[in-house]
XYZ file of N, CA and C in Angstrom:
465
model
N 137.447 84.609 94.394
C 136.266 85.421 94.632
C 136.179 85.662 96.128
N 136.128 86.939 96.685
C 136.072 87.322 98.200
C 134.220 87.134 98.281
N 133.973 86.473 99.398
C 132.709 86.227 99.518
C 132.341 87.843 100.114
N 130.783 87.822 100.134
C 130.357 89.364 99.963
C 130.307 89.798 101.706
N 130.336 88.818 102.716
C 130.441 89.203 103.947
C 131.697 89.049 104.412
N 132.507 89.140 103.761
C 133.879 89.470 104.219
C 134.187 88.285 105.535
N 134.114 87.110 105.463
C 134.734 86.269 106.072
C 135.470 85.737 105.850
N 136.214 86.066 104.934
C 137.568 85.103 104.216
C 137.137 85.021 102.692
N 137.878 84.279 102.017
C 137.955 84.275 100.772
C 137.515 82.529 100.282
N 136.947 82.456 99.070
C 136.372 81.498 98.454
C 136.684 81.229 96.631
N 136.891 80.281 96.280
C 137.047 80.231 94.487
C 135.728 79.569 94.418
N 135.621 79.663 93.500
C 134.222 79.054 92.527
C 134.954 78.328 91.433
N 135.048 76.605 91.461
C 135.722 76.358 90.095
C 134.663 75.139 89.865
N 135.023 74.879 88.645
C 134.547 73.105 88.439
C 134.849 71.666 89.204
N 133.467 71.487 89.681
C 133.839 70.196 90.320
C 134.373 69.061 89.481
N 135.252 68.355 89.747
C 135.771 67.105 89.681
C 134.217 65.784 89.779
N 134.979 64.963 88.859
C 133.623 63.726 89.144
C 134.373 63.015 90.423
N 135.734 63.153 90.763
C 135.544 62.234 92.122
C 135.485 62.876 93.601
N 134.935 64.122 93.198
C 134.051 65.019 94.285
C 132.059 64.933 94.790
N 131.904 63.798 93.692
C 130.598 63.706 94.446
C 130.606 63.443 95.817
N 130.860 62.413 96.274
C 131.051 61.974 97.714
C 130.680 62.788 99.065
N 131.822 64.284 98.176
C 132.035 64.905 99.264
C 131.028 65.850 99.206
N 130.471 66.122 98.093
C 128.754 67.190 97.471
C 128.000 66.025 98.558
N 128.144 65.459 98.195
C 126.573 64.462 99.216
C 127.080 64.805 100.747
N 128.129 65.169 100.812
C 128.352 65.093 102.670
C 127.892 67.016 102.851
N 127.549 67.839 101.895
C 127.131 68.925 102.762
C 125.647 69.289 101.958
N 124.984 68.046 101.298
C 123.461 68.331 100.866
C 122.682 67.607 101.826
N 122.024 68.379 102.595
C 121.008 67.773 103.919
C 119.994 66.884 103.151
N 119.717 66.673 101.582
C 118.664 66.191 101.669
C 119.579 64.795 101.226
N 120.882 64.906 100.484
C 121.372 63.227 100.409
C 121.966 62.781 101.884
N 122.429 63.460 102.377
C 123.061 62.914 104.084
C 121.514 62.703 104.968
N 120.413 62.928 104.072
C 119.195 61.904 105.116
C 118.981 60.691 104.130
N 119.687 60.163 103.134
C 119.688 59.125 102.545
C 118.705 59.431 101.480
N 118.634 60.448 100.622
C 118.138 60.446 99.190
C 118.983 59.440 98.347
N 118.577 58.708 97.852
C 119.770 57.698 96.963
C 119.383 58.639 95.547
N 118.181 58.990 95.308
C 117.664 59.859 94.124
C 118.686 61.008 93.930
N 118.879 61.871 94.964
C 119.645 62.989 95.215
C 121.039 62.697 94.666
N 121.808 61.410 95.078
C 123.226 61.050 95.711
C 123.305 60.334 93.995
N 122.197 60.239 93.579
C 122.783 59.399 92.371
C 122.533 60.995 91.385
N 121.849 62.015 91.317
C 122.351 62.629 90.715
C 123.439 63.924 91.080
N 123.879 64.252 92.218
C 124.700 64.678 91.834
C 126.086 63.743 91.771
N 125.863 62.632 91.658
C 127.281 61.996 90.996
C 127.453 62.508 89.214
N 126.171 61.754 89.125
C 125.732 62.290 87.167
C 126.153 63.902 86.851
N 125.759 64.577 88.343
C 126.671 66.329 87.546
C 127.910 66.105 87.722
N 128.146 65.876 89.016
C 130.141 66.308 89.110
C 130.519 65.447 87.191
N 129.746 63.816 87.320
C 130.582 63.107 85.613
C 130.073 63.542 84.768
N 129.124 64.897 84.544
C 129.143 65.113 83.596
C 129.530 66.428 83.154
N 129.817 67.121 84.209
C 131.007 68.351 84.199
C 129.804 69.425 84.894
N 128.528 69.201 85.376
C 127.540 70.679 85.013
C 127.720 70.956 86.562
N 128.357 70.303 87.906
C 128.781 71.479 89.046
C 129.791 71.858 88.827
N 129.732 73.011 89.713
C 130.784 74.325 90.359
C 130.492 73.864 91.683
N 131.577 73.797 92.243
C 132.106 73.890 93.934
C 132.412 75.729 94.318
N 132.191 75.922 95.372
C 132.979 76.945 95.922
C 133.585 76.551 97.140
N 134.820 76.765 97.212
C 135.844 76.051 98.728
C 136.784 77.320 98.759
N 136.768 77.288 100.091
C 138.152 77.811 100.661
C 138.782 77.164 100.868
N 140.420 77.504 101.816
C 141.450 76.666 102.048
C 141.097 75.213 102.717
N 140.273 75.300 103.518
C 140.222 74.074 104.111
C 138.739 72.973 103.438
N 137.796 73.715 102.867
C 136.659 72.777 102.568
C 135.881 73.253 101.825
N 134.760 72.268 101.280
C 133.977 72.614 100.121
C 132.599 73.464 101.126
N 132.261 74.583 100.434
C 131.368 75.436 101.019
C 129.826 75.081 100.373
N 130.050 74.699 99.355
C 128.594 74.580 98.542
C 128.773 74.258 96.988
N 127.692 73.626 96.491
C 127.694 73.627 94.508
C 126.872 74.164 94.157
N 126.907 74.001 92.358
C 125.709 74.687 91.921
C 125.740 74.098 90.854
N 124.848 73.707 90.139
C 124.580 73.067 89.261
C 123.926 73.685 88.032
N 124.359 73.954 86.739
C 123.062 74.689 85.476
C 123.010 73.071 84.845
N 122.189 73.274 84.149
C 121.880 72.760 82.668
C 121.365 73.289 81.998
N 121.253 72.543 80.796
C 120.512 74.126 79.192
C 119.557 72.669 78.559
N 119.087 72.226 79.303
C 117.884 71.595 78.725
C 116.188 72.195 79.285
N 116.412 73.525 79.457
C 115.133 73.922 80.345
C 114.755 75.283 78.847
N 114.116 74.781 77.748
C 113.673 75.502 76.424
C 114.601 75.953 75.842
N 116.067 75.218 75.771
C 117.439 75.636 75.264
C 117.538 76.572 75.922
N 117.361 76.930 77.540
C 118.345 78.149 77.654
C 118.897 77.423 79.283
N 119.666 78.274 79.966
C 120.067 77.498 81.361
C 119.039 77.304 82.078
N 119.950 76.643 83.220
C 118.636 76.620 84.465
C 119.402 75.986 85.392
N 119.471 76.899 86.760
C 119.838 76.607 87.801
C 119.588 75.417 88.614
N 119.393 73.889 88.520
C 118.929 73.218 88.508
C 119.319 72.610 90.346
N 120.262 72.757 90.522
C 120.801 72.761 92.190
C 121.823 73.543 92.970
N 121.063 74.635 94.089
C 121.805 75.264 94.509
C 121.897 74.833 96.173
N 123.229 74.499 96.495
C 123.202 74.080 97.898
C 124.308 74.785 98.636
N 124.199 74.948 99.972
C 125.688 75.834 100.336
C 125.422 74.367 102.109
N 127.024 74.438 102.222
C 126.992 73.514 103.650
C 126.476 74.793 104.647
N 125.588 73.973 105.993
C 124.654 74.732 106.931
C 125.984 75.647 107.682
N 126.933 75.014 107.332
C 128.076 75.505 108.038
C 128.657 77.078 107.722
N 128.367 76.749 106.263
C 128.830 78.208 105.531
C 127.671 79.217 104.517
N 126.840 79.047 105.432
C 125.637 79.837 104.820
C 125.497 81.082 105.528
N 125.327 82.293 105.211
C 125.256 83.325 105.661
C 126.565 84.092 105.199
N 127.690 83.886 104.506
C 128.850 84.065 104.374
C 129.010 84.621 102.549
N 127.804 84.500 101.841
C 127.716 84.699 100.481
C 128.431 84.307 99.517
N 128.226 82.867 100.056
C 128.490 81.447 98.653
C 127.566 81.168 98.018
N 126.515 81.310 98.460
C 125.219 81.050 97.336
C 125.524 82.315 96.037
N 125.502 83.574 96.863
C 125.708 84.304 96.051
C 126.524 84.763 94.858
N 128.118 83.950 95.721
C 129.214 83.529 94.350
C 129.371 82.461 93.712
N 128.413 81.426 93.837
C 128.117 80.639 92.746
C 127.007 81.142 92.007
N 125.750 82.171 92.650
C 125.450 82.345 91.051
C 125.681 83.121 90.339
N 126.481 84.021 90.990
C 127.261 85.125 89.908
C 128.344 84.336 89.145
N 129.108 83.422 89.944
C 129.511 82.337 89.233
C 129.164 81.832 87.845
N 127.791 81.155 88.181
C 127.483 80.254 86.898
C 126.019 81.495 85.793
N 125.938 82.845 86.173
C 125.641 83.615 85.535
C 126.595 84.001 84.767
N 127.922 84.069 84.825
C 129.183 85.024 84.129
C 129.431 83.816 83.255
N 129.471 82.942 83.772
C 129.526 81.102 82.650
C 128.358 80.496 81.750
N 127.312 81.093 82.103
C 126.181 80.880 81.255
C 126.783 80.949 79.922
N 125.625 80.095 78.769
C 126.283 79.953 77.432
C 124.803 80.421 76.568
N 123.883 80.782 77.597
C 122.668 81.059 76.639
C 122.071 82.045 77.122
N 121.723 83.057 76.353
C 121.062 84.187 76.485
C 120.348 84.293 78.037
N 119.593 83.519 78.134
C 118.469 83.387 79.805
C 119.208 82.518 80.643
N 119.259 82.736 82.070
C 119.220 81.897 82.878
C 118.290 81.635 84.165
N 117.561 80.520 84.421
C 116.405 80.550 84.919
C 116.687 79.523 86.303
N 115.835 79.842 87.045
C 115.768 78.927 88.407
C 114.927 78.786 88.829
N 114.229 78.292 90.075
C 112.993 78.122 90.597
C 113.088 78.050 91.891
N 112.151 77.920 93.234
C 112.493 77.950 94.038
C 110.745 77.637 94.551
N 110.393 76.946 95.871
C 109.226 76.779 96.303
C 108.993 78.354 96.972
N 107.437 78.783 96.787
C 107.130 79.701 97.310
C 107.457 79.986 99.147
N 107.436 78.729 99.775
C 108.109 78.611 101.045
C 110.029 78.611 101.127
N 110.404 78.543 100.771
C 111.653 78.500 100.486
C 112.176 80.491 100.815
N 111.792 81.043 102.043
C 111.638 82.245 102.080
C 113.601 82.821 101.966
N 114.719 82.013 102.082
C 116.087 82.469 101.896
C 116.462 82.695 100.858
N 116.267 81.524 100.047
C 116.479 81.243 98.617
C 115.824 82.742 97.733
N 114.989 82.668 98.279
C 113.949 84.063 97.339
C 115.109 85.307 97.723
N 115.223 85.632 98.753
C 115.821 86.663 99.322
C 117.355 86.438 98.299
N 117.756 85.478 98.532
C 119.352 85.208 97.608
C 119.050 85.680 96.134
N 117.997 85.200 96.013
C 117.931 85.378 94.154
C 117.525 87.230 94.049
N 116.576 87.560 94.788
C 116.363 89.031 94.952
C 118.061 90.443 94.734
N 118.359 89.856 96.165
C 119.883 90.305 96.175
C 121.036 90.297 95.243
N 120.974 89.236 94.319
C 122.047 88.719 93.690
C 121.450 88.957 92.326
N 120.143 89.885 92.342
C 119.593 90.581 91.360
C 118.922 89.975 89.795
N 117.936 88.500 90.605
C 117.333 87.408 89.515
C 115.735 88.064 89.567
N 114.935 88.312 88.726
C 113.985 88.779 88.679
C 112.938 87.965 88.495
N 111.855 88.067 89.716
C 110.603 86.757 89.396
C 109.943 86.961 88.043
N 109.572 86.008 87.311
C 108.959 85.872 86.068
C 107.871 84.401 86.357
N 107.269 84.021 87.345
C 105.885 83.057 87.033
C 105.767 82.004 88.035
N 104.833 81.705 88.274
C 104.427 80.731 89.599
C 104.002 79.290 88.669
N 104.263 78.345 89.158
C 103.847 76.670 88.769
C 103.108 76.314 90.050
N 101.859 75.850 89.402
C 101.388 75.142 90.727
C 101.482 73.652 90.569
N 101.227 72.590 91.415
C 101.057 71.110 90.563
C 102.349 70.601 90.593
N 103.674 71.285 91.243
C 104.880 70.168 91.454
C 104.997 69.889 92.715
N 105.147 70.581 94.052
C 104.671 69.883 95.070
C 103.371 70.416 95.923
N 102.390 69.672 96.345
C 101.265 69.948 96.627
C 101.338 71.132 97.413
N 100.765 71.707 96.984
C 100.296 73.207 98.377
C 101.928 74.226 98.189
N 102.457 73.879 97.721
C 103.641 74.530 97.915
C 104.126 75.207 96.394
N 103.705 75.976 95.707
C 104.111 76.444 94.308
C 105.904 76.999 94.224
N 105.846 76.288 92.882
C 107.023 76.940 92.809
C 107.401 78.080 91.932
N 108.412 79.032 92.092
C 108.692 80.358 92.224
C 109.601 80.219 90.705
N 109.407 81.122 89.795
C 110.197 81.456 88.941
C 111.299 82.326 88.817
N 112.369 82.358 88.305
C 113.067 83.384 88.668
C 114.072 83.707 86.919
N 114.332 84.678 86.963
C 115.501 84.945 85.427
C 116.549 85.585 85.917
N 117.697 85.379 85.141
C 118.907 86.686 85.173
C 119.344 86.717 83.886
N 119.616 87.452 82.925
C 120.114 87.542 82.060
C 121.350 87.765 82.310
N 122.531 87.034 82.071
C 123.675 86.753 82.455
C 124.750 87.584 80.991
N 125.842 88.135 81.220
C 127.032 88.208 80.719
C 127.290 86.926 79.771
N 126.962 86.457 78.716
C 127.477 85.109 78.322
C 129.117 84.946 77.768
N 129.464 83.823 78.028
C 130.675 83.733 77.109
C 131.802 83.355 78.342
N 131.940 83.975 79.684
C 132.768 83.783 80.386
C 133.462 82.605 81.155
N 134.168 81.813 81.602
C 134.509 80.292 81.775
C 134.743 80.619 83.331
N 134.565 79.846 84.204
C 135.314 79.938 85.439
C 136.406 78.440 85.259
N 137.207 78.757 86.017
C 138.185 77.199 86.354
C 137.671 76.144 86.666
């Protein structure tokens, strides 16, 4: 997959379970010592539900679905390293794990402050559908859908 700002080239495949390690070395919130964080994305890489995107030399970012959110997906962690953000890896993992979706909807969320993330999901063409208030104080979180292509596998 050529990332969309033309800085070189990127794959989107399935992470490995003995790639957590290296997921915790470009998520800012486990490299400030979330053990909460660090213990689940070990549980995705072993239980197959990240995608990595890397180029030749390093891992750029994951992404995580699950389909326990009303039987349909749900974008459950999207992270790109601070290093390679701006370069449109967020964006090819979720076209990524939209083309891999296995259920009709795919859904995400995002805090109403979270002003990039919104802009990524906008661009990459996820449509808001509903506000939650009551998960972190003062800060609502943002609904989002894509109805995805189903059926497709990445590596």
């Amino acid at each position: 997959m050529d990332d969309a700002g033309g800085l070189g080239e990127f794959v989107v495949r399935r992470a490995s379970e003995s790639e957590w390690d290296a997921l915790v070395e470009i998520d800012a919130v486990a490299v400030e010592g979330d053990v909460g964080r660090r213990a689940s994305i070990r549980r995705w890489c072993r239980q197959g539900l990240a995608v990595v995107a890397e180029d030749a030399s390093d891992l750029l970012g994951y992404c995580v679905v699950e389909y326990t959110f009303f039987e349909q997906g749900f974008v459950t962690m999207l992270m790109v390293a601070p290093s390679a953000r701006g370069r449109g890896v967020g964006h090819g993992l979720l076209d990524a794990v939209a083309a891999s979706c296995t259920t009709p909807k795919l859904f995400t969320s995002t805090n109403v402050s979270n002003q990039p993330m919104q802009r990524l999901l906008q661009r990459a063409g996820w449509s808001p559908v509903g506000l939650l208030h009551g998960l972190d104080e003062g800060d609502p979180e943002l609904f989002y859908l894509c109805r995805p292509q189903t059926g497709r596998m990445y590596p």
